[in-house]
Coordinates of C-alpha atoms and ligand atoms in Angstrom, one line a residue:
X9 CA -22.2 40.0 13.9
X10 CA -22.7 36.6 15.4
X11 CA -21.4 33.4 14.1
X12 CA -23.2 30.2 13.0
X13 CA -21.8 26.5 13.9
X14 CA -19.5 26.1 10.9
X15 CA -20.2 22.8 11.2
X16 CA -23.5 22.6 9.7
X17 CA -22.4 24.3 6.7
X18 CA -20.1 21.5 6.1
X19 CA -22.8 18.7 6.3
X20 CA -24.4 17.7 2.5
X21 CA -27.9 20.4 2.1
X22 CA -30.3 18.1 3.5
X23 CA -30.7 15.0 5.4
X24 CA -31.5 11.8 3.7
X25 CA -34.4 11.3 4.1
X26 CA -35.9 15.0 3.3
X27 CA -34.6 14.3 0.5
X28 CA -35.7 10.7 -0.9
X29 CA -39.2 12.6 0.6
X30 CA -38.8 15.8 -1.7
X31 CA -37.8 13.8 -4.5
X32 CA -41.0 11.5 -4.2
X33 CA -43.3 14.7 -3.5
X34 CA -41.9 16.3 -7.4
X35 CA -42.6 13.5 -8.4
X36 CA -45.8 12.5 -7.5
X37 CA -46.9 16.0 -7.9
X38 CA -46.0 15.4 -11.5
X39 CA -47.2 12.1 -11.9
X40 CA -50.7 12.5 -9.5
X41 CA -52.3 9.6 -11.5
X42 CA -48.7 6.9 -10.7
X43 CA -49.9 4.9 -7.7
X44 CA -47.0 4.7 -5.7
X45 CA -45.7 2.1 -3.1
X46 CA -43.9 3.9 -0.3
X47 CA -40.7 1.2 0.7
X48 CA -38.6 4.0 1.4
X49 CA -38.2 5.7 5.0
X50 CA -38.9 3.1 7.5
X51 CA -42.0 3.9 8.7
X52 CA -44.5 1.9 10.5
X53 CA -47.9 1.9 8.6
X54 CA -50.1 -0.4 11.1
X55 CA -51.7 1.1 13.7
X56 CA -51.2 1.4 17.5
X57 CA -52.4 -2.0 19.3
X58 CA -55.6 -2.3 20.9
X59 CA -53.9 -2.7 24.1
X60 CA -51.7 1.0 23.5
X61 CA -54.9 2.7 22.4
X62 CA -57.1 1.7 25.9
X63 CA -54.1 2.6 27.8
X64 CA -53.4 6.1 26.2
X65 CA -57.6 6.8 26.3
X66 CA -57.0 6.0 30.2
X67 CA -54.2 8.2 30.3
X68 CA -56.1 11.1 29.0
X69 CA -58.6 10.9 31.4
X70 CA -56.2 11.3 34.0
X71 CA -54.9 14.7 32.3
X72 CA -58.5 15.2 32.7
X73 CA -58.8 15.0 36.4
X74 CA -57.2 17.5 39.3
X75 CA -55.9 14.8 41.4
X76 CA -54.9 11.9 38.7
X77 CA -53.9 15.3 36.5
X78 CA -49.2 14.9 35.7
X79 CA -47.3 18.0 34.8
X80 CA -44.0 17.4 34.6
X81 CA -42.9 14.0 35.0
X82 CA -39.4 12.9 36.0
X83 CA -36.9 13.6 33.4
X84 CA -35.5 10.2 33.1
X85 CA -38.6 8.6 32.7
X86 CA -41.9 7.4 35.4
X87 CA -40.9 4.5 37.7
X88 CA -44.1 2.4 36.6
X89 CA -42.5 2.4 33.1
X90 CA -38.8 2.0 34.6
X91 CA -39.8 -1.1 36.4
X92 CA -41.4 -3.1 33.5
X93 CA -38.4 -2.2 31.0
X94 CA -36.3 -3.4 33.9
X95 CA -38.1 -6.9 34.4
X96 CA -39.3 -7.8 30.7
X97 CA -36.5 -6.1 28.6
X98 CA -33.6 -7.4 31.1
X99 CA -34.1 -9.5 34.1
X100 CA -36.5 -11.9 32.2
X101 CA -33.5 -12.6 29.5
X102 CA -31.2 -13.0 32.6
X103 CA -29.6 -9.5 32.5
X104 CA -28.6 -7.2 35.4
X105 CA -29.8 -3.9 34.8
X106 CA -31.0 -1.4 37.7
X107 CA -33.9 1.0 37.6
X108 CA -31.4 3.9 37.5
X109 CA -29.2 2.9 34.5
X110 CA -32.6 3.5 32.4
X111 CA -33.5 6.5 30.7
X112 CA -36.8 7.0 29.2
X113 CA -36.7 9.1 26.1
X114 CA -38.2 10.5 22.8
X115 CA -36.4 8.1 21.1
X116 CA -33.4 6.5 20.0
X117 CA -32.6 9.0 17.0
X118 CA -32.4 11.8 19.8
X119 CA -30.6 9.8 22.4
X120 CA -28.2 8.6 19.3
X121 CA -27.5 11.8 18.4
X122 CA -27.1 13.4 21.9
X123 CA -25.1 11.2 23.3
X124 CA -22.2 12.9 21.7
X125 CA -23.1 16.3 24.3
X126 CA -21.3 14.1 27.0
X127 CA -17.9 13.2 25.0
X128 CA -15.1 15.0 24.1
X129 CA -14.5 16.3 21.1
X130 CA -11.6 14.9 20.4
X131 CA -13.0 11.6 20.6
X132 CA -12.3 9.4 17.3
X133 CA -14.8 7.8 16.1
X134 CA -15.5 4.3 14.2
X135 CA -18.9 3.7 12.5
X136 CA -20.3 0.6 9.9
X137 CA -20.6 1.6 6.1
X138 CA -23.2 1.8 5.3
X139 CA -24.4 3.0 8.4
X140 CA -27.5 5.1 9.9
X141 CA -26.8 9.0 9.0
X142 CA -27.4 9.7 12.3
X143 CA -24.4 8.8 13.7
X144 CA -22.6 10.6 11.3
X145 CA -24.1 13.7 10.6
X146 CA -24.4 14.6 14.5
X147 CA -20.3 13.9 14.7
X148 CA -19.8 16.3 12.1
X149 CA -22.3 19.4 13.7
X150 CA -20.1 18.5 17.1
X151 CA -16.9 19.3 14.9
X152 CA -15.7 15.8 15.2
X153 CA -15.6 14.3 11.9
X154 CA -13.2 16.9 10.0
X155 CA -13.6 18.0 6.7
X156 CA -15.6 15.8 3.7
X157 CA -13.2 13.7 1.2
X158 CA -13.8 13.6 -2.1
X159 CA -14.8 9.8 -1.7
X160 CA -17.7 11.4 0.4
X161 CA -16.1 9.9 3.8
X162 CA -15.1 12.2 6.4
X163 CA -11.5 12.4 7.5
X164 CA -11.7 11.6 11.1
X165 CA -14.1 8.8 11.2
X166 CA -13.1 5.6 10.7
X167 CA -15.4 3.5 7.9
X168 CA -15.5 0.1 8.8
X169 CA -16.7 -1.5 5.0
X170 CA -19.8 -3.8 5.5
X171 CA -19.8 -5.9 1.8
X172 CA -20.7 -8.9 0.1
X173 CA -17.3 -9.4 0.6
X174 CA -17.2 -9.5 4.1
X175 CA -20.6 -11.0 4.2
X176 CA -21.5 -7.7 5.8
X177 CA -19.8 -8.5 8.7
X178 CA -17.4 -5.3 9.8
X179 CA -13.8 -5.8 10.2
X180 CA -12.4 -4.4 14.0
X181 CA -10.9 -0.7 13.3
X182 CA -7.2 -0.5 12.8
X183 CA -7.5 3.3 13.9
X184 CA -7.6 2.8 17.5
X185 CA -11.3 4.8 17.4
X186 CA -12.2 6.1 21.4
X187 CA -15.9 5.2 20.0
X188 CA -17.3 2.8 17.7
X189 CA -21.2 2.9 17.0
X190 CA -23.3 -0.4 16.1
X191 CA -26.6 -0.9 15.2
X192 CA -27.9 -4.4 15.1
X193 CA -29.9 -6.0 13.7
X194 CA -28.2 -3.4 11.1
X195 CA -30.0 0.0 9.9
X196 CA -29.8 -0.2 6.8
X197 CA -28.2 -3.8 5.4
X198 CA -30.9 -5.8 7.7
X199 CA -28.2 -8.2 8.7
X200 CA -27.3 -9.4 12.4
X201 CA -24.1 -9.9 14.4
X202 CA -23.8 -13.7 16.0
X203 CA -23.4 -14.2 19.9
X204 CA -19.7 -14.9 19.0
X205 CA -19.0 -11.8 16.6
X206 CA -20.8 -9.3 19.3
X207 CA -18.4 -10.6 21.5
X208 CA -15.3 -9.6 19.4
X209 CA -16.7 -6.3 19.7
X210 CA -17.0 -5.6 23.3
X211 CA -13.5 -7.7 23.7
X212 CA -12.1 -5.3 21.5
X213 CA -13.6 -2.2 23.4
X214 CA -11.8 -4.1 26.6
X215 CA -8.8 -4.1 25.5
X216 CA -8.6 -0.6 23.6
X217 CA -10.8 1.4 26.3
X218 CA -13.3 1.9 23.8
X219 CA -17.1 2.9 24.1
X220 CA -19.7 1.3 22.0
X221 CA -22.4 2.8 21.4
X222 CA -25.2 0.3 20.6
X223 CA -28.5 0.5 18.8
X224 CA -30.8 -1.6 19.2
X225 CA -33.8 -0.5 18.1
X226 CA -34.9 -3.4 15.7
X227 CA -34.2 -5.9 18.4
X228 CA -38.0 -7.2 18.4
X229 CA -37.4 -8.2 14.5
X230 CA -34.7 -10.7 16.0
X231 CA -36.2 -14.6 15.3
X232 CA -32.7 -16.3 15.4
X233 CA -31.2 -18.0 18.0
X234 CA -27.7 -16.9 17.8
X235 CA -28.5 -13.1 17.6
X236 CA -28.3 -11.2 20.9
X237 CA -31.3 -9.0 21.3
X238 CA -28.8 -6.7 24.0
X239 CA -25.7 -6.4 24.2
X240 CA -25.8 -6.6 27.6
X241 CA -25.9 -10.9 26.8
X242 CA -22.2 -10.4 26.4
X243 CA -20.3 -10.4 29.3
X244 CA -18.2 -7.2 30.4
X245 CA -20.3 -5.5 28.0
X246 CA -21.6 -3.7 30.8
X247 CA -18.4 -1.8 31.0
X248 CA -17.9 -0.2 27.6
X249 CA -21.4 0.0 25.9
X250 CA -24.6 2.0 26.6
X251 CA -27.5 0.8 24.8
X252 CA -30.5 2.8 22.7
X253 CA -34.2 1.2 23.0
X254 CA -36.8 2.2 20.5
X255 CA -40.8 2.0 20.6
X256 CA -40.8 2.8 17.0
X257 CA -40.2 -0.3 15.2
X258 CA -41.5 -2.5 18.2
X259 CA -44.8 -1.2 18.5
X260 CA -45.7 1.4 15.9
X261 CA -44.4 4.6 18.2
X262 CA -42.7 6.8 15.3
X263 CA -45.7 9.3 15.4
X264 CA -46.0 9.2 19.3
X265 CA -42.4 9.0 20.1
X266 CA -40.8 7.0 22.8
X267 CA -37.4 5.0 23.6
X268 CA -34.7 4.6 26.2
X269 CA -31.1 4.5 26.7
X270 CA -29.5 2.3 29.1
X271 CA -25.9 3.9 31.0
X272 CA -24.8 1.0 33.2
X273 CA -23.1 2.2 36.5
X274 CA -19.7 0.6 35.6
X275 CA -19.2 2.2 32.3
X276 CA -16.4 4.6 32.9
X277 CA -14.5 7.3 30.2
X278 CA -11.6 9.9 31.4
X279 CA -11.6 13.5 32.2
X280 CA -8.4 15.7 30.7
X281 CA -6.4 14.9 33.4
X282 CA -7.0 11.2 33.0
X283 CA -9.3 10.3 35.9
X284 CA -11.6 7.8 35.5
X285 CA -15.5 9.7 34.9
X286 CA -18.5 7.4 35.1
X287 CA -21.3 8.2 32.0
X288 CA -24.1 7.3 34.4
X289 CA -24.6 10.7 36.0
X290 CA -23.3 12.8 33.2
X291 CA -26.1 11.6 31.1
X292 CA -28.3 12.3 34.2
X293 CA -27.5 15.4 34.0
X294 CA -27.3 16.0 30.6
X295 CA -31.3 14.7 30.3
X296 CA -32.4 16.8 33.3
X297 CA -30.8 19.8 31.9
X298 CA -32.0 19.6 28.2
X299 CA -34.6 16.9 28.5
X300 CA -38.3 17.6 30.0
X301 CA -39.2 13.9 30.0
X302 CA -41.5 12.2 27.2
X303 CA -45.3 12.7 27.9
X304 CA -47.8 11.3 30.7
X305 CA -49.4 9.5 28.0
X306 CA -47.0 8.0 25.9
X307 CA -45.4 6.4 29.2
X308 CA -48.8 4.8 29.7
X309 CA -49.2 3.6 26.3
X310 CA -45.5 1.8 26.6
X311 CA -46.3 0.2 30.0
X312 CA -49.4 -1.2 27.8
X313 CA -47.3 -3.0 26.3
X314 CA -45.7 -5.4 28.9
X315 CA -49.2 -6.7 29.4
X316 CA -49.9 -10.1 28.5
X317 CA -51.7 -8.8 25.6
X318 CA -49.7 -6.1 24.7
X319 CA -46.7 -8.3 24.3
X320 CA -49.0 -10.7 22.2
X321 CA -50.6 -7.5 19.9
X322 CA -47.1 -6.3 19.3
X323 CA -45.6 -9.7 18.4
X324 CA -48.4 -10.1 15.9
X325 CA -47.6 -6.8 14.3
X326 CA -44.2 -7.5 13.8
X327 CA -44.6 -11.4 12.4
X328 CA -47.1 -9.4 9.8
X329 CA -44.3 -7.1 8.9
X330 CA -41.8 -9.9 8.9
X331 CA -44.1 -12.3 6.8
X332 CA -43.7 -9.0 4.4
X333 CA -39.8 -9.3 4.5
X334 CA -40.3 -12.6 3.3
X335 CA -42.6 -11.8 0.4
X336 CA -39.8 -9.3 -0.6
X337 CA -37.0 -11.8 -0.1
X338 CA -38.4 -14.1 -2.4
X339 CA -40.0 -11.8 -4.9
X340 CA -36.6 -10.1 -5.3
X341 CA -34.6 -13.0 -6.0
X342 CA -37.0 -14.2 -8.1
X343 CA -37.2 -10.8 -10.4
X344 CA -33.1 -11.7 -10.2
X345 CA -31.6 -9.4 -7.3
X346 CA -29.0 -10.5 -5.0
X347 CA -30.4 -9.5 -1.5
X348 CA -29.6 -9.6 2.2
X349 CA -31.8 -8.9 5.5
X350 CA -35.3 -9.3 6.2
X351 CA -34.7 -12.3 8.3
X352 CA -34.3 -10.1 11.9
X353 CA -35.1 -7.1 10.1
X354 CA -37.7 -4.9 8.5
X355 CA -35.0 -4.5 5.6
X356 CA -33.6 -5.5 2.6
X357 CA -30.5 -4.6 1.3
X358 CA -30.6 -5.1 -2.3
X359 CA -27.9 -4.8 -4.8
X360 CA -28.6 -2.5 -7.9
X361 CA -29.0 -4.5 -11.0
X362 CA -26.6 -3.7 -13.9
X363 CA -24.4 -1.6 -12.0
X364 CA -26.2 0.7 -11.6
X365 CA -25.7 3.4 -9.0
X366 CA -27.8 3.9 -5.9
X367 CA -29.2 7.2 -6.9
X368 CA -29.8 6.2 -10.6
X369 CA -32.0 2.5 -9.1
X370 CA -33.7 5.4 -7.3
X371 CA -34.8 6.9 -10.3
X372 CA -35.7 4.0 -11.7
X373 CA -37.8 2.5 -9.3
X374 CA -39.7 5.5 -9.3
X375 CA -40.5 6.2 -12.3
X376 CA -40.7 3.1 -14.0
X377 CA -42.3 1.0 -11.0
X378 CA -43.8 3.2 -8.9
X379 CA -41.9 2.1 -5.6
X380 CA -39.8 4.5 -3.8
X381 CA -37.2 2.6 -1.9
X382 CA -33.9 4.4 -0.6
X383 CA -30.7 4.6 -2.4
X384 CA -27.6 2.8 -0.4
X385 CA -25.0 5.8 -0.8
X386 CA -27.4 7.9 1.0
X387 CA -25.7 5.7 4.2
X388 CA -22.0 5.9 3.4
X389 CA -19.9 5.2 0.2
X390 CA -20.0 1.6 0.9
X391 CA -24.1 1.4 0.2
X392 CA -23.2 2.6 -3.2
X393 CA -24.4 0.1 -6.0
X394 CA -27.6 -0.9 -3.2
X395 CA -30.8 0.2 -2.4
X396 CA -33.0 -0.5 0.4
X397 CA -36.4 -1.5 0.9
X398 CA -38.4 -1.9 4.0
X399 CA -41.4 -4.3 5.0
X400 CA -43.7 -1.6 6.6
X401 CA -46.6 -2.1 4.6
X402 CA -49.6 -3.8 4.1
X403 CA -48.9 -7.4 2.6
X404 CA -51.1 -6.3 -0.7
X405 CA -48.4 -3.4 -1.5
X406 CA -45.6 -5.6 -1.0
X407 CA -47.0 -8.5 -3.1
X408 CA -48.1 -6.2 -5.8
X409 CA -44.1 -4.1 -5.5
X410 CA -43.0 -7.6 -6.0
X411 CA -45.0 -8.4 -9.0
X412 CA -44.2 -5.0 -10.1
X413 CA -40.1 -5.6 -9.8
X414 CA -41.1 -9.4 -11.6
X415 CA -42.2 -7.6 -14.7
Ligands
LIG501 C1 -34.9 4.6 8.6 O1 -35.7 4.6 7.6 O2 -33.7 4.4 8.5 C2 -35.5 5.0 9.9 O3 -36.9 5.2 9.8 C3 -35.0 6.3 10.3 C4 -35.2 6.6 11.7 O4 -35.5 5.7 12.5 O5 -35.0 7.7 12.1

């Protein structure tokens, strides 16, 4: 008889967010008259931007024509997309990045998740806590994480605690981990790194041959100063971190689907025997081997957006969903929660009143306010005793969440 991965029968039944969603659809199924405010999965709720929309029309009607008609498109992405993530994303900020380091994807989730096809096994590994399940879950169906503890953390990853202690600022691992994700602006705490702190981490990975794997997907949220929106700003950063681009939160992509991952050329891991590998053109040919490119269209739509009026449409979106943030920030502390985020961030990370647990602030949200948020454990044992809301929605929802969490 053939054998399954054991792996997956070790991870928890479902993923997190199928399961915030199945509990919201009993719910709501029981309850059809409950109006309720969805502040849960962070999904973008405003449309595509006008400038998107006339680009992906345009694009159809070259499907729709033999000689403007694309089949298969390069794997790592179309060169008149390449060149305009290359210039606005990089150059324009003052960062060296060639055409060939980029890779145009379905998205950061994937790319977050596959990266792991292209280390070893034996790699240890460091993440945040709370942290995106992503990074975790995809460690353990690669048989890297080892068994699950009783305190729900896995026995071969690293936790690095992000609390109000610490100001959710993660200590450096004492573990010696070969690879240490980030995300920042943070999934799910909504808090940002400094210029100085992001530089501690790719010191660090300097000096103990580490990778870092970097998320960046909510870097368009970033209003501060001192936040990096790459970090590719930090110097030698270029040696030990590959970074993951999303079109989701930027411009309203989570339906069409589009990101990218950048593998500078100097970034460099060992074989078994100890010689030195670069990433670069494993990933190359990891991608052209399970990856078919993203679509014709979607391309189009994402070059739309380095226009002078895409870049305006898409800044507007994301003020409106930060203006939201703001409503919730203040809201919240007024209805007497302590919370963090929504500054560079969609999110708020907000602590569970009465100590309460994550799961039972769920509930209660639900059923007694009619908001769905989602509950902190559901990111690592350190979210426990937080829940988290997000700012995609229309202001009127958030405003009347707000009044709703007042009462
Ligand atoms: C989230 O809510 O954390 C994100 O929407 C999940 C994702 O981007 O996959």
């Amino acid at each position: 008889m053939f054998k399954v991965n054991d792996n997956f029968t070790k991870l928890p039944s479902s993923y997190l967010f199928s399961e915030v969603a199945r509990r919201v659809r009993a719910y709501t199924e029981a309850h059809p008259e409950a109006e309720v405010i969805r502040m849960g999965i962070g999904d973008v709720t405003r449309p595509l931007c006008p400038a998107v929309i006339d680009a992906l029309h345009r694009a159809v009607d070259d499907e729709a024509r033999g000689e403007t008609f694309h089949g298969y498109g390069p794997e790592q992405g179309y060169g008149f997309l390449i060149s305009k993530i290359v210039e606005y994303d990089y150059r324009r900020h003052g960062i060296n990045v060639a055409e060939d380091e980029v890779f145009v994807s379905d998205g950061a989730k994937s790319d977050t998740g596959n990266i792991g096809d292209i280390l070893s096994r034996a790699n240890r590994i460091a993440v945040t806590d709370p942290v995106y399940p992503v990074y975790v879950d995809t460690n353990v169906m690669a048989g890297r994480a080892g068994e699950l503890q009783p305190d729900g953390r896995w026995s071969n990853i690293e936790y690095l605690p992000c609390t109000a202690e610490n100001g959710f600022v993660p200590l450096f691992p004492t573990g010696e981990p070969d690879v240490i994700y980030l995300c920042y602006p943070n999934n799910p705490t909504g808090t940002t790194l400094t210029r100085n702190e992001l530089k501690g981490w790719v010191d660090y990975c300097r000096k103990h041959g580490s990778l870092l794997l970097f998320d960046a997907a909510y870097e368009a949220f970033i209003r501060e100063d001192d936040v990096p929106h790459s970090i590719y700003e930090i110097e030698g950063a270029r040696e030990v971190s590959i970074e993951f681009r999303s079109y989701s939160k930027t411009a309203g992509f989570t339906g069409i689907r589009l990101g990218y991952t950048v593998v500078p050329k100097e970034l460099k891991g060992r074989d078994a025997e100890g010689n030195l590998v670069a990433l670069n053109p494993l990933w190359r040919r990891r991608q052209t081997t399970k990856f078919n490119g993203a679509s014709y269209l979607t391309q189009r739509g994402a070059e739309a957006l380095y226009s002078e009026e895409g870049q305006r449409q898409v800044r507007e979106t994301i003020d409106y969903y930060l203006a939201n943030a703001a409503v919730m920030r203040k809201g919240l502390s007024e209805a007497g929660y302590e919370c963090v985020g929504g500054v560079n961030s969609p999110y708020v990370w907000v602590k569970t009143p009465k100590g309460m647990t994550s799961w039972e602030s769920f509930d209660r949200l639900l059923e007694d306010y009619h908001i769905v948020g989602t509950p902190g454990s559901g990111f690592g044992p350190s979210g426990e005793g937080y829940f988290r809301l997000t700012a995609f929605n229309t202001l009127e929802n958030t405003v009347k969440a707000m009044s709703r969490l007042k009462k």
